[in-house]
XYZ file of C-alpha atoms in Angstrom:
82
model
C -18.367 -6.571 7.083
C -19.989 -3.049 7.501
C -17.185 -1.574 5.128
C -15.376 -3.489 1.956
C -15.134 -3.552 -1.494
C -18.754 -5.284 -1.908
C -20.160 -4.251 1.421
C -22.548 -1.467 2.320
C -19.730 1.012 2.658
C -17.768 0.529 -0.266
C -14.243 0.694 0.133
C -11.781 1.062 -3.507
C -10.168 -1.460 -2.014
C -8.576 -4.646 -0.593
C -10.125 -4.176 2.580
C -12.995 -4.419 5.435
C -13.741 -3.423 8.492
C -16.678 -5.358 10.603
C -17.879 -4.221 14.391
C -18.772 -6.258 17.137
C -20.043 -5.875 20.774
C -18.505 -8.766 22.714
C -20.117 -9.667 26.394
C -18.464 -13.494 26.241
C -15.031 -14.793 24.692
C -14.702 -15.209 21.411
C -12.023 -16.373 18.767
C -11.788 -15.701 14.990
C -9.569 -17.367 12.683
C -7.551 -14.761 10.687
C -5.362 -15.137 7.368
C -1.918 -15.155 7.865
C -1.227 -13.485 4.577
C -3.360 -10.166 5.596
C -2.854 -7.561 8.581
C -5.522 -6.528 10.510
C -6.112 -3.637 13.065
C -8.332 -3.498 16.275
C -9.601 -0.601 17.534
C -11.681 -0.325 20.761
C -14.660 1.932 20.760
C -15.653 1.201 23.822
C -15.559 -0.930 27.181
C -12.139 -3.239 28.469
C -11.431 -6.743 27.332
C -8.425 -8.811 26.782
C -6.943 -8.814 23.003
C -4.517 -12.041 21.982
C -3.700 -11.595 25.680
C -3.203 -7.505 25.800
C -5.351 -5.742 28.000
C -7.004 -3.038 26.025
C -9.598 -0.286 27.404
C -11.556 2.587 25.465
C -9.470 3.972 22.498
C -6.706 1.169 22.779
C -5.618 -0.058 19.214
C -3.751 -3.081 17.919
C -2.059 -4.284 15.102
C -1.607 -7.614 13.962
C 0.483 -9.327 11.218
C 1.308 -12.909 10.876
C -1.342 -14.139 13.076
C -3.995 -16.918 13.305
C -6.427 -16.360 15.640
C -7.981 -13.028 17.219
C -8.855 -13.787 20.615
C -11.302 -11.467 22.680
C -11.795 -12.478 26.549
C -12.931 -10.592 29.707
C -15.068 -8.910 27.163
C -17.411 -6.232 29.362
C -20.342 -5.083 26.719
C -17.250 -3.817 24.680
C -17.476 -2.591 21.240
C -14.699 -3.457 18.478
C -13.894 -2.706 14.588
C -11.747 -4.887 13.106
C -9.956 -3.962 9.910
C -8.882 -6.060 7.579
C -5.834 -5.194 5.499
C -4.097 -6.550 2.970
């Protein structure tokens, strides 16, 4: 994480946000118990199957997996809420 409660960017709370520029698919395993919010900084790739280009965000609750595919040198933050 480049943000959370014991990161480099402290956040006051029960949270973090990591980055990541994605040029190949990828899949991370999430906790069900937390949300999480993806923002797109840059690029166009496929979110849990939702297209997403520059600026697009998504919310997630209740979810497993994040899946990224079609990635094209894109650039994410991922927050993790609680």
């Amino acid at each position: 994480p480049i943000a959370s409660n014991t990161g480099p960017i402290h956040i006051n709370s029960d949270a973090k946000v990591s980055a990541g520029i994605f040029t190949q698919d990828f899949k991370l395993k999430l906790n069900d118990s937390r949300r999480y919010y993806v923002y797109v900084v840059s690029g166009t790739l496929q979110i849990n199957g939702h297209d997403c280009i520059e600026t697009s965000g998504l919310s997630f609750d209740n979810e497993n997996w994040l899946t990224i595919e079609q990635a094209n040198n894109s650039e994410v933050l991922l927050f993790d809420l609680r």
